[in-house]
mmCIF file of C-alpha atoms in Angstrom:
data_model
loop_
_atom_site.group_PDB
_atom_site.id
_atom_site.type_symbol
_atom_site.label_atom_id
_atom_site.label_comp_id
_atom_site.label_asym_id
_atom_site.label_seq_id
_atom_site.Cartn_x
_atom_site.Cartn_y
_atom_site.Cartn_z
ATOM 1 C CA UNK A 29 -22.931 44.097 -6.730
ATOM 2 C CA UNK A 30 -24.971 40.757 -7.755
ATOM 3 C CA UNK A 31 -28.255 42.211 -6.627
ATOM 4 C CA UNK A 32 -27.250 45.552 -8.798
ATOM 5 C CA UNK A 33 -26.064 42.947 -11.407
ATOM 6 C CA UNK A 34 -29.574 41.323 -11.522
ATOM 7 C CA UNK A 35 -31.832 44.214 -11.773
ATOM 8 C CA UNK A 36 -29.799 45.549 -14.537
ATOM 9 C CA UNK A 37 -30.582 41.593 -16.306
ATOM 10 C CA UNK A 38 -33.941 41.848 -15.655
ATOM 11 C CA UNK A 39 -34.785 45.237 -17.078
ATOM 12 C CA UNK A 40 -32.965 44.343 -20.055
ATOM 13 C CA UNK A 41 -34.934 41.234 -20.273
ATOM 14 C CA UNK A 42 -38.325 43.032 -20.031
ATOM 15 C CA UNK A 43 -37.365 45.577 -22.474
ATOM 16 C CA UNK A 44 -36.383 43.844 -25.098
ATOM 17 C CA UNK A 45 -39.783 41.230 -24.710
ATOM 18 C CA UNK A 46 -42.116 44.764 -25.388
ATOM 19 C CA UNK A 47 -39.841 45.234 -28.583
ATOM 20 C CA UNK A 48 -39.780 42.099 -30.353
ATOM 21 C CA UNK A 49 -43.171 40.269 -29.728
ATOM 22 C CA UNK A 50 -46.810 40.728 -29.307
ATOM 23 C CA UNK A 51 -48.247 38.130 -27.235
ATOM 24 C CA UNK A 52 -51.209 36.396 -29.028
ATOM 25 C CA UNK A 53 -52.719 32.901 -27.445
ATOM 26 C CA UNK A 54 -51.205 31.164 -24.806
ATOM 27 C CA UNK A 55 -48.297 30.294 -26.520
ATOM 28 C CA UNK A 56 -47.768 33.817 -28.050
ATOM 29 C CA UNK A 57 -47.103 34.410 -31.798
ATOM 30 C CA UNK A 58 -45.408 32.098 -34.235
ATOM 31 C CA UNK A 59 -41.799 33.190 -34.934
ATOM 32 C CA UNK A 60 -40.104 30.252 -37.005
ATOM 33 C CA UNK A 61 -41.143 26.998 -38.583
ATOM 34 C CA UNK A 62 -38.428 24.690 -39.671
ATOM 35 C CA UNK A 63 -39.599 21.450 -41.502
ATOM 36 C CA UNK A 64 -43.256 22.350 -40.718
ATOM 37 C CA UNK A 65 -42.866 22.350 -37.022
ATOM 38 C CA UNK A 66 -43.643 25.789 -35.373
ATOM 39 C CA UNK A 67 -41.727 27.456 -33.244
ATOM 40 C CA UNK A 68 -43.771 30.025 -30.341
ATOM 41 C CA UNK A 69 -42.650 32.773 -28.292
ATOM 42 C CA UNK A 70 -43.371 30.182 -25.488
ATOM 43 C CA UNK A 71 -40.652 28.080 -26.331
ATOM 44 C CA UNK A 72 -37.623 30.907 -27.126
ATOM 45 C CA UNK A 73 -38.820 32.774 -23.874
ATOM 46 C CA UNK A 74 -36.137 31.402 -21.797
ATOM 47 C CA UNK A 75 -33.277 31.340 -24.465
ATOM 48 C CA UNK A 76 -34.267 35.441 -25.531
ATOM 49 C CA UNK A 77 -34.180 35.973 -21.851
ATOM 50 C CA UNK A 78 -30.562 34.921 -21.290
ATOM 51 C CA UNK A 79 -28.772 36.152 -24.259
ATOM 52 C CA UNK A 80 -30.282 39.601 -23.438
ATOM 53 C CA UNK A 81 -29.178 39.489 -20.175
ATOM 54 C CA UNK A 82 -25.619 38.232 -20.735
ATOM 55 C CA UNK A 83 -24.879 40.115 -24.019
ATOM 56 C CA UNK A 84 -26.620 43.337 -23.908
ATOM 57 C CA UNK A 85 -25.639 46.125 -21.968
ATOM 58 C CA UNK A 86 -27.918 49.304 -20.055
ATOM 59 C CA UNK A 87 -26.946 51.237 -23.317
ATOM 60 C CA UNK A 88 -28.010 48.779 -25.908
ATOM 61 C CA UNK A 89 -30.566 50.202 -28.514
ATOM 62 C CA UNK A 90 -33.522 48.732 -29.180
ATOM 63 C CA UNK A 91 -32.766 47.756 -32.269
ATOM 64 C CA UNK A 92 -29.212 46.401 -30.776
ATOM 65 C CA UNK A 93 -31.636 43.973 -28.241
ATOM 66 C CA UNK A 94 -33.580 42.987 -31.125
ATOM 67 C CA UNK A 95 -30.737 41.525 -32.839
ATOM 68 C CA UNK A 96 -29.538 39.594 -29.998
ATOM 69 C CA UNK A 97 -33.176 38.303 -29.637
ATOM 70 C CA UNK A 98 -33.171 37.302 -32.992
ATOM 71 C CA UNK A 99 -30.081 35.787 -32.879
ATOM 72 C CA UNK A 100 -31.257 33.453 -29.539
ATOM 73 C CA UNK A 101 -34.104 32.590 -32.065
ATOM 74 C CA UNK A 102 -32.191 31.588 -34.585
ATOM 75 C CA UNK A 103 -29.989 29.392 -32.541
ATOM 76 C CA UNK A 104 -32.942 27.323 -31.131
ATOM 77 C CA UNK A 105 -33.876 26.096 -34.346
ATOM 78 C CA UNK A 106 -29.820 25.524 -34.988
ATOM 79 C CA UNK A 107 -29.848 23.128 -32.368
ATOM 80 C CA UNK A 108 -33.100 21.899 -32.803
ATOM 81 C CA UNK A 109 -32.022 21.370 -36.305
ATOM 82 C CA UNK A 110 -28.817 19.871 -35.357
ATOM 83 C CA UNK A 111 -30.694 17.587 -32.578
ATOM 84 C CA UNK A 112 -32.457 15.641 -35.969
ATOM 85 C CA UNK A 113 -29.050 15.703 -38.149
ATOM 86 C CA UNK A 114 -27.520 13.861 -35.674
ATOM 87 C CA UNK A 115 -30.666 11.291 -34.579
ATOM 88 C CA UNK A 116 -30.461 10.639 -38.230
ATOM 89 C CA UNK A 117 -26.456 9.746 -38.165
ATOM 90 C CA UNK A 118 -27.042 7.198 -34.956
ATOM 91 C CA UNK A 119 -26.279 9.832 -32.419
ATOM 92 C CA UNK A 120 -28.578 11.109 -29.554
ATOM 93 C CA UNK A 121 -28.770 12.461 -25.897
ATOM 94 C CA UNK A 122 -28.060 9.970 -23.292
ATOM 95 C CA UNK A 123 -31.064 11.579 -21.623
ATOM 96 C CA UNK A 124 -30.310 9.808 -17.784
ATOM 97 C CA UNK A 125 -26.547 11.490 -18.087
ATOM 98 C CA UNK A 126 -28.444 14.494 -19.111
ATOM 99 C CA UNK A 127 -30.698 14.717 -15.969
ATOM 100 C CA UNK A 128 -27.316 13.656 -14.187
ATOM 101 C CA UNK A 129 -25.175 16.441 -15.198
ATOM 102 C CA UNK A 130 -28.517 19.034 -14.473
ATOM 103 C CA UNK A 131 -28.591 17.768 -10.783
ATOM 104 C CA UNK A 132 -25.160 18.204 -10.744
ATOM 105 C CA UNK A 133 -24.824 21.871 -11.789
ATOM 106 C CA UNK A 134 -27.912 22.712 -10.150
ATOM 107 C CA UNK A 135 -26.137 21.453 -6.879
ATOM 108 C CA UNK A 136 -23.143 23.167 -8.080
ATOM 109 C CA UNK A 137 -25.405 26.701 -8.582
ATOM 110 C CA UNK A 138 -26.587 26.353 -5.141
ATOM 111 C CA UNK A 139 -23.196 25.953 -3.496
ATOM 112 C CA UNK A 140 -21.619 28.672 -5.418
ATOM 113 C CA UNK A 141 -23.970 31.099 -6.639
ATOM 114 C CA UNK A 142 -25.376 33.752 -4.234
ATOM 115 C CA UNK A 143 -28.952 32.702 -3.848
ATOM 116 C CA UNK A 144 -28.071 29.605 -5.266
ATOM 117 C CA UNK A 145 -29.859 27.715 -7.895
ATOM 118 C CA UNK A 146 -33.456 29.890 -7.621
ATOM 119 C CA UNK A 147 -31.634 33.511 -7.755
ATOM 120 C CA UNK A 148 -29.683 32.520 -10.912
ATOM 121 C CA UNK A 149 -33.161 31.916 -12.611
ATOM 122 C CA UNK A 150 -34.429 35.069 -10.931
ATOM 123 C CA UNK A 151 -31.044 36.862 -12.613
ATOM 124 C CA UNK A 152 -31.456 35.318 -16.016
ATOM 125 C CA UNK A 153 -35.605 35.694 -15.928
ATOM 126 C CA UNK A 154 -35.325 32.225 -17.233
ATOM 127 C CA UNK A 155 -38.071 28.835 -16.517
ATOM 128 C CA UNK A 156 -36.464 25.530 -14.941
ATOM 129 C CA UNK A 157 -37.139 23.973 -18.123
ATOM 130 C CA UNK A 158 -34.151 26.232 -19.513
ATOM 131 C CA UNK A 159 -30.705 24.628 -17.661
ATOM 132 C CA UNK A 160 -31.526 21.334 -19.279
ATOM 133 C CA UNK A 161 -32.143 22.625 -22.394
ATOM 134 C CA UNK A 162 -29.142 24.965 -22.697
ATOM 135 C CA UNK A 163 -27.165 22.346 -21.464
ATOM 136 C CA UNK A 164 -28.668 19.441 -23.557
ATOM 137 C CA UNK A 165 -26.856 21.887 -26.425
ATOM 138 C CA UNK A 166 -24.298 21.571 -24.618
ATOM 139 C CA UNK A 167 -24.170 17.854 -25.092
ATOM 140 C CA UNK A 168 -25.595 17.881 -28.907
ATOM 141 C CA UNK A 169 -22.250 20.392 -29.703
ATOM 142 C CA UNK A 170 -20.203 17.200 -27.739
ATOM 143 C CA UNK A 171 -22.414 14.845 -29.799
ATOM 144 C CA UNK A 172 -21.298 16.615 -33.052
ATOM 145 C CA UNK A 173 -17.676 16.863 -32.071
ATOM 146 C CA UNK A 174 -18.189 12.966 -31.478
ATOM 147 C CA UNK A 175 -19.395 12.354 -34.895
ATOM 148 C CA UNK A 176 -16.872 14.333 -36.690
ATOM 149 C CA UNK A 177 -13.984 13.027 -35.125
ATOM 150 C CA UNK A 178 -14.465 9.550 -36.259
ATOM 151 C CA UNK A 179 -14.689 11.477 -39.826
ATOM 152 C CA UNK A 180 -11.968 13.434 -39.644
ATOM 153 C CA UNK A 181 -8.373 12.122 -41.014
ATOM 154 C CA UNK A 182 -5.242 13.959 -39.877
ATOM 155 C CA UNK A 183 -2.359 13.250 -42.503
ATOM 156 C CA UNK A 184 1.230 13.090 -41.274
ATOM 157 C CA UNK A 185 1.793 15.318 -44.208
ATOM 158 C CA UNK A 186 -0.762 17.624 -42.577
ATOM 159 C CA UNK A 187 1.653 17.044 -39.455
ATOM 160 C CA UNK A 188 4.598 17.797 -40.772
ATOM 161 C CA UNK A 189 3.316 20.762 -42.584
ATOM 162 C CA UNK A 190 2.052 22.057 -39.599
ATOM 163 C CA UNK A 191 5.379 21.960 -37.668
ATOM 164 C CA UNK A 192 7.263 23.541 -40.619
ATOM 165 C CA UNK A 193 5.111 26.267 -40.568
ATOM 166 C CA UNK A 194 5.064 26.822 -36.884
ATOM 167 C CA UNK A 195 8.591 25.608 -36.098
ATOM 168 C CA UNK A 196 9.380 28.493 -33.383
ATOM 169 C CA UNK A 197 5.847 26.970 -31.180
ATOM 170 C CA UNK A 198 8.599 24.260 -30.729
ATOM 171 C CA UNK A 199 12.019 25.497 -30.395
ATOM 172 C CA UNK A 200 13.687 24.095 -27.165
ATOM 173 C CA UNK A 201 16.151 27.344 -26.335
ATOM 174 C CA UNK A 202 19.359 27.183 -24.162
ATOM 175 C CA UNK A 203 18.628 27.895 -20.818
ATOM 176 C CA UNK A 204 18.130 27.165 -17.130
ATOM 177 C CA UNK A 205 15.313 25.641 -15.399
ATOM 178 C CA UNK A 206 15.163 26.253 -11.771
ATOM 179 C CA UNK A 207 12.699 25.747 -8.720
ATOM 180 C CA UNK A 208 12.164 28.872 -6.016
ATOM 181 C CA UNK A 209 10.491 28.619 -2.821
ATOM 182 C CA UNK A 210 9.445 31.789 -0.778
ATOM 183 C CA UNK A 211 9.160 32.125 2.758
ATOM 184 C CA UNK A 212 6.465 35.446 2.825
ATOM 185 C CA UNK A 213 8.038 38.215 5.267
ATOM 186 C CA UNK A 214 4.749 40.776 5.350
ATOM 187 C CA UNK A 215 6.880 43.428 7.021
ATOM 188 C CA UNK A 216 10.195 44.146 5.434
ATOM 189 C CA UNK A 217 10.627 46.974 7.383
ATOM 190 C CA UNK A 218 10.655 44.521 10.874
ATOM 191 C CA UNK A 219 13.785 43.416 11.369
ATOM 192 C CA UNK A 220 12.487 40.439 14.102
ATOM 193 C CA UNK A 221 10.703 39.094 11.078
ATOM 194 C CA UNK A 222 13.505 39.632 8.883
ATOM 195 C CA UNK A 223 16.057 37.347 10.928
ATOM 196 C CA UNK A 224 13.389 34.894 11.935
ATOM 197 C CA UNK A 225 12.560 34.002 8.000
ATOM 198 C CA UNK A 226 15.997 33.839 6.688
ATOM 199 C CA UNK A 227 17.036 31.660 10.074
ATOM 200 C CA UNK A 228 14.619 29.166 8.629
ATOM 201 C CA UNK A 229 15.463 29.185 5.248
ATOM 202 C CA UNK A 230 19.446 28.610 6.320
ATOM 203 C CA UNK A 231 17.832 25.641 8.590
ATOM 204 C CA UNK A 232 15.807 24.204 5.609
ATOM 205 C CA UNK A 233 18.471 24.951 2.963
ATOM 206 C CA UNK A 234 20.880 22.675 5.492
ATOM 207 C CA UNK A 235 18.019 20.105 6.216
ATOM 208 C CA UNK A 236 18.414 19.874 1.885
ATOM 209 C CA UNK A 237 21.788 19.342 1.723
ATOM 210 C CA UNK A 238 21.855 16.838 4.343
ATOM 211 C CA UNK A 239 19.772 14.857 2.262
ATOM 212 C CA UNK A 240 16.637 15.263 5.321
ATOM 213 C CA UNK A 241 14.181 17.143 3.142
ATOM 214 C CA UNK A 242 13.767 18.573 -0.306
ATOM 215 C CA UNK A 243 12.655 21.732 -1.745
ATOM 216 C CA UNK A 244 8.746 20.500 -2.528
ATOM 217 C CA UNK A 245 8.544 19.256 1.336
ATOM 218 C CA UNK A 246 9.543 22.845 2.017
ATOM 219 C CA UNK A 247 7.456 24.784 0.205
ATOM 220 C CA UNK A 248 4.527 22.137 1.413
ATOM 221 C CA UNK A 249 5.860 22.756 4.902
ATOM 222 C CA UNK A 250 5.360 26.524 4.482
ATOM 223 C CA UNK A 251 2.350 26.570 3.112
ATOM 224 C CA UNK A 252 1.073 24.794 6.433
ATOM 225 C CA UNK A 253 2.859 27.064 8.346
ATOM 226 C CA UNK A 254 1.848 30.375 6.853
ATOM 227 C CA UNK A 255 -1.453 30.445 5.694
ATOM 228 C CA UNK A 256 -4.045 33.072 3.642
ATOM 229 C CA UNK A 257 -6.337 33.297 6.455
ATOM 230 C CA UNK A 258 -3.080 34.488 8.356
ATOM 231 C CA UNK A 259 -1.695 37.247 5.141
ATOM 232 C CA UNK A 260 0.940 35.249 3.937
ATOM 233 C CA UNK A 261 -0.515 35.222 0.075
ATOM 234 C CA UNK A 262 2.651 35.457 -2.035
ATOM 235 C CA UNK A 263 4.004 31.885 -1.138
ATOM 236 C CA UNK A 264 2.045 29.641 -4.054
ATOM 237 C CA UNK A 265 2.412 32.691 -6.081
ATOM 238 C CA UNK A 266 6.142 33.120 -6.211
ATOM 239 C CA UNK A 267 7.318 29.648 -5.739
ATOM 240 C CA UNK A 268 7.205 26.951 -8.472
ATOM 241 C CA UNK A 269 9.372 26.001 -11.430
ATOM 242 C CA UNK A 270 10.848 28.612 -13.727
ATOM 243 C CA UNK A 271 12.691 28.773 -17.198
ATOM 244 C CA UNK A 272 15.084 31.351 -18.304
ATOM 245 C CA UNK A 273 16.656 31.855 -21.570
ATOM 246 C CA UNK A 274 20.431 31.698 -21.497
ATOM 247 C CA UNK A 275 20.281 34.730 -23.318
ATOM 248 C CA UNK A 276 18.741 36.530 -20.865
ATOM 249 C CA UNK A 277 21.411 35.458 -17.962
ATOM 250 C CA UNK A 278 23.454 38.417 -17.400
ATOM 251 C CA UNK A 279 27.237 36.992 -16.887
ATOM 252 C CA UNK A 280 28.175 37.707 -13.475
ATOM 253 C CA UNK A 281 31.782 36.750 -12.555
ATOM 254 C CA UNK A 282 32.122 38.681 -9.325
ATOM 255 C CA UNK A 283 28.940 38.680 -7.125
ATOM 256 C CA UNK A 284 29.896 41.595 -5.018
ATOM 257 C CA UNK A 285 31.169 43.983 -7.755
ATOM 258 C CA UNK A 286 27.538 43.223 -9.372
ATOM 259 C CA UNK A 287 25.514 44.242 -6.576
ATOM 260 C CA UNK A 288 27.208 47.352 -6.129
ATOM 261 C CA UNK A 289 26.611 48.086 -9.370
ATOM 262 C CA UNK A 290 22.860 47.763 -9.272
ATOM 263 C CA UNK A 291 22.971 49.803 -6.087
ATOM 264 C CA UNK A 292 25.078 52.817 -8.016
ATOM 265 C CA UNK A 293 22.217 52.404 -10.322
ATOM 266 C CA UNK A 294 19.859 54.025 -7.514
ATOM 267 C CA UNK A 295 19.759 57.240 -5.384
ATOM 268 C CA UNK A 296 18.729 57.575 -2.243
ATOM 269 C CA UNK A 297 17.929 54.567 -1.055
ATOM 270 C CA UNK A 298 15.920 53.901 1.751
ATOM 271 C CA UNK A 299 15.246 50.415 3.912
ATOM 272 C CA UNK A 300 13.604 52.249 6.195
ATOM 273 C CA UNK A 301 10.287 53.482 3.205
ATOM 274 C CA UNK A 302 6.976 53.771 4.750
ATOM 275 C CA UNK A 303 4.912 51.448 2.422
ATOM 276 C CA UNK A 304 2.839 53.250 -0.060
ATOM 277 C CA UNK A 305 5.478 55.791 -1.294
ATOM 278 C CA UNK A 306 7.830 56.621 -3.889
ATOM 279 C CA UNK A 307 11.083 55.992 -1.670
ATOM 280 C CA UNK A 308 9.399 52.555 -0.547
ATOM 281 C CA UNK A 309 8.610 51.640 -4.340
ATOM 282 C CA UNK A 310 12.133 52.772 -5.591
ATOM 283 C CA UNK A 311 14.045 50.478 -2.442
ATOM 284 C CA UNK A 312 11.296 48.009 -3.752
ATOM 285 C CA UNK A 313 12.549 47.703 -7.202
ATOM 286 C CA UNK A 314 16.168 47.742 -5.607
ATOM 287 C CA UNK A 315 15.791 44.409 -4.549
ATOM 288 C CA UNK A 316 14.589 42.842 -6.871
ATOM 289 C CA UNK A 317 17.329 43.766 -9.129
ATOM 290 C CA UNK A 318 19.396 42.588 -6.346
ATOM 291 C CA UNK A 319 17.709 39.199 -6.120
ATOM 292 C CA UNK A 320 17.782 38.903 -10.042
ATOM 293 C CA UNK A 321 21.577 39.432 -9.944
ATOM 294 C CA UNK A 322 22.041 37.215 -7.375
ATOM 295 C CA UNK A 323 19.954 34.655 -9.175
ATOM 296 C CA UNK A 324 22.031 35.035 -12.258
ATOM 297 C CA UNK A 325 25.336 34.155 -10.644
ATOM 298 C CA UNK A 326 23.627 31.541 -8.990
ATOM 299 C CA UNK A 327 22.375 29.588 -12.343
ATOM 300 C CA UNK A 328 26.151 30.013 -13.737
ATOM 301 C CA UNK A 329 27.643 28.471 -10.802
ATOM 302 C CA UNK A 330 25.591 25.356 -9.333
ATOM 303 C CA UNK A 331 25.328 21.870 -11.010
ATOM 304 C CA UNK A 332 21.903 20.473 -12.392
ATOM 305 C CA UNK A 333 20.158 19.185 -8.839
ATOM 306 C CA UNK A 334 22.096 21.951 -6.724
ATOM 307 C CA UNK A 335 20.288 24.308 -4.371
ATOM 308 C CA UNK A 336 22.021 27.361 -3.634
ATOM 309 C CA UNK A 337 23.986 27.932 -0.403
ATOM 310 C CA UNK A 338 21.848 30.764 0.890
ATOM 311 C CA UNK A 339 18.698 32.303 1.072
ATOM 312 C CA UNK A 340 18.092 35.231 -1.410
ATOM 313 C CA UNK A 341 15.875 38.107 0.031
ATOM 314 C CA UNK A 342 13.203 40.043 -2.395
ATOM 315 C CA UNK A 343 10.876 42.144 -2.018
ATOM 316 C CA UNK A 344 8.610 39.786 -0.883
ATOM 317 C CA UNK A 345 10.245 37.745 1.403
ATOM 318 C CA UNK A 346 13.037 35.497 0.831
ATOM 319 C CA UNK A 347 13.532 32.485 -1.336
ATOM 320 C CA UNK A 348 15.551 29.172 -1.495
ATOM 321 C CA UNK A 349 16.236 28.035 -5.070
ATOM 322 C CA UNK A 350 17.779 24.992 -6.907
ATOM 323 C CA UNK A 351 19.082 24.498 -10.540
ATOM 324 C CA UNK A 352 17.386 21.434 -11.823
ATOM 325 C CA UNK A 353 18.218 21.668 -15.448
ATOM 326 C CA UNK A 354 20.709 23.529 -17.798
ATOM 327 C CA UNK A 355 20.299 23.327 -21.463
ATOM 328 C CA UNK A 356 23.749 24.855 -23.301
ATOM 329 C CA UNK A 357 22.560 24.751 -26.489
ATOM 330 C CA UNK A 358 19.275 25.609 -28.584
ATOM 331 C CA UNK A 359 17.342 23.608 -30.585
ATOM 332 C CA UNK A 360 13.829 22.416 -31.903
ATOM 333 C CA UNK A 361 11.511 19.747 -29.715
ATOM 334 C CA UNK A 362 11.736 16.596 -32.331
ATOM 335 C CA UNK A 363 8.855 15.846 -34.300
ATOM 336 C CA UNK A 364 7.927 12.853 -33.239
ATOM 337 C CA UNK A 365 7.885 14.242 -29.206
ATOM 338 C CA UNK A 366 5.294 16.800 -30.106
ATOM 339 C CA UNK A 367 3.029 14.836 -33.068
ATOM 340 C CA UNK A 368 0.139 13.527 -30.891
ATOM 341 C CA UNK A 369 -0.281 17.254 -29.974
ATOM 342 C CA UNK A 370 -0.166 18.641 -33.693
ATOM 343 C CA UNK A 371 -2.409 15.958 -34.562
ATOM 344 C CA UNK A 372 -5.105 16.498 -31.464
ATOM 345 C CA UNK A 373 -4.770 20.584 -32.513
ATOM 346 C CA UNK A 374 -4.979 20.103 -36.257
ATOM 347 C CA UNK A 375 -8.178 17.465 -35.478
ATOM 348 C CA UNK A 376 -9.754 20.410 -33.164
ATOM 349 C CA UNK A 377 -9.759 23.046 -35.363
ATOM 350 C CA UNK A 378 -11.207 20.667 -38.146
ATOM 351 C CA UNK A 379 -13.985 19.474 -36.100
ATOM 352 C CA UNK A 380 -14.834 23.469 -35.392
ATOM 353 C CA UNK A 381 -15.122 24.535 -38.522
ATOM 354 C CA UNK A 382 -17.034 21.582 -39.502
ATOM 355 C CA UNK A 383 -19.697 22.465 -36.570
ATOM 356 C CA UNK A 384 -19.620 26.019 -37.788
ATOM 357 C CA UNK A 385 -20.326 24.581 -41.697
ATOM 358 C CA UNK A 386 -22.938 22.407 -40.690
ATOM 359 C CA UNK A 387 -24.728 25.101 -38.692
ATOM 360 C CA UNK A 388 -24.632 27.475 -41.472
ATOM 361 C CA UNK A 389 -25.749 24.891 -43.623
ATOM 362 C CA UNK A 390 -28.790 24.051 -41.699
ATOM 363 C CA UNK A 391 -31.214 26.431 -43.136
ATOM 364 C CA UNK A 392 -30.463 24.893 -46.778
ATOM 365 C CA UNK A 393 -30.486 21.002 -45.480
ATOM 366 C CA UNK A 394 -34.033 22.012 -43.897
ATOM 367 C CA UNK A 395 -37.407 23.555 -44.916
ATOM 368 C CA UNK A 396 -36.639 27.107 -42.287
ATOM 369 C CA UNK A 397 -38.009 30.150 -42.230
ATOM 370 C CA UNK A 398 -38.079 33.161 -39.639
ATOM 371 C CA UNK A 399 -41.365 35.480 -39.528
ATOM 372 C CA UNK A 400 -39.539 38.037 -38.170
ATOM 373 C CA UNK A 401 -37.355 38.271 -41.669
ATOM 374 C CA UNK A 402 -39.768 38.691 -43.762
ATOM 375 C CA UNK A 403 -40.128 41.879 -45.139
ATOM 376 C CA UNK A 404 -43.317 43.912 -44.431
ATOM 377 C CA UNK A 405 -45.436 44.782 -47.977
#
């Protein structure tokens, strides 16, 4: 699938060359200037090469490649733009941390990318000159973001505004927070594995209550014990902490009557399901309404810090939970609790649309104009 995925970059790439340029000189034709510097084919090569291959697709026109082309042209001189706006403010690229970070993600390319470091520039079609420069953007955009944030002011009328407008992003609702841990069965169907896995949840539920483990040594003690390489790839999955509204806990004052219920609500049930059928989906679904109801009546009827007295089977395995918080009432997360976030979001989105008005305003801060605008007499 990579090696189709690289073909398909490279044709794009070489397509897209034959429409937009014809090479003249060694450094091919002139396709910008900005502030009387020109800017050759030679130097957008790289930067045409990868936005073709990561934004166009086997069924992009011609005239669709162009675009992007033009585009990649355009945003070289942005940056090259933005590189002297910023030399001229006192901020430049700490150019040791910049051959740093290349090493770095070039070692990172080679442990991760199939091929490593030399396919990826095989995929792209792109120079080794073109990683540094794409990510010493990278590091102007940071630069930038730098800059503006010692400009920008964040009121705590702005604040306050902002979580008076957007007072729901903070409401605290009544509820229950709870922990699960689940001990994988792979065969439901095997009754062996059945009684084994709930025997060892009953012997780590009563290793909890006799104050000899907890519920994160468990779950840390099963994840040693039944591993991915093994199947068992529902444990990290399904255990973890969990909030439910009190509004959505069904009241359940008799357990038994309630689970009879939810199996009146089904027909033919069948334990016994070959996987990969109807009857085996349908018994399935039965249990995990069964292990929601059973949940339910647990929440309503264990103290904050409580783990339940029992195992609870699902359909994929079975679980050992414990109430750790109950919150009767609803209400709003105070102000004051959530300001430093308001204040880093509002500060965000203020430095982005700064970076996106100074890019625009680039072309009328500098002396730019692209050859490949200008219309044809």
């Amino acid at each position: 699938m990579k090696q189709t995925k690289k073909v398909i970059c490279i044709l794009l790439v070489f397509s897209v060359i034959a429409v937009l340029f014809t090479a003249c000189g060694d450094r091919g034709e002139i396709l910008a200037v900005y502030d009387n510097t020109p800017v050759y084919e030679e130097d957008v090569r790289d930067i045409i090469n990868y936005y073709i291959a990561t934004n166009a697709t086997l069924d992009s026109t011609d005239e669709e490649k162009t675009e992007i082309a033009k585009q990649a042209v355009r945003t070289y001189v942005n940056y090259k733009l933005l590189e002297l706006d910023l030399k001229d403010l006192g901020y430049t690229v700490d150019e040791k941390a910049l051959d740093a970070t290349l090493e770095e993600t070039i070692d990172y390319l080679d442990e991760t990318f199939e091929g490593g470091y030399q396919d990826w520039r095989t995929m792209y079609q792109v120079s080794k000159n073109f990683l540094k420069e794409e990510l010493r953007r990278f590091e102007l955009a940071a630069l930038f973001s730098e800059y503006a944030s010692d400009t920008v002011e964040i009121t705590d009328a702005e604040i306050g505004e902002y979580y008076e407008l957007n007072a729901m992003e903070y409401a605290d609702p009544a509820g229950y927070t709870w922990t699960a841990v689940l001990r994988e069965v792979l065969d439901l169907n095997d009754e062996e594995e059945c009684a084994t896995a709930k025997a060892e949840m009953e012997s780590y539920i009563r290793q909890i209550k006799g104050g000899f483990s907890t519920l994160e040594q468990v779950k840390e003690d099963i994840l040693k014990k039944y591993t991915e390489e093994e199947g068992y790839t529902q444990t990290e999955l399904y255990s973890g902490e969990t909030f439910t509204p009190k509004t959505s806990v069904k009241d359940i004052p008799d357990l038994a009557a309630a689970l009879e219920e939810v199996a009146q609500s089904y027909e033919n049930l069948n334990p016994d399901a070959e996987p990969d059928t109807d009857e085996y989906d349908t018994y399935m679904s039965y249990l995990g309404d069964c292990f929601e109801t059973e949940v339910y009546y647990a929440l309503q009827n264990m103290e904050a810090g409580e783990t339940y007295e029992k195992p609870l089977l699902s359909f994929a395995g079975y679980f050992i939970i414990r109430l750790d918080r109950v919150k009767l009432e609803s209400g709003f997360t105070p102000l004051e609790e959530v300001r430093d976030e308001i204040e880093t979001k509002l500060r965000n989105e203020r430095i982005s649309e700064m970076f996106e008005a100074h890019l625009n305003n680039l072309t009328e801060n500098h002396e730019v104009q692209y050859l490949f605008d200008i219309p044809v007499s």
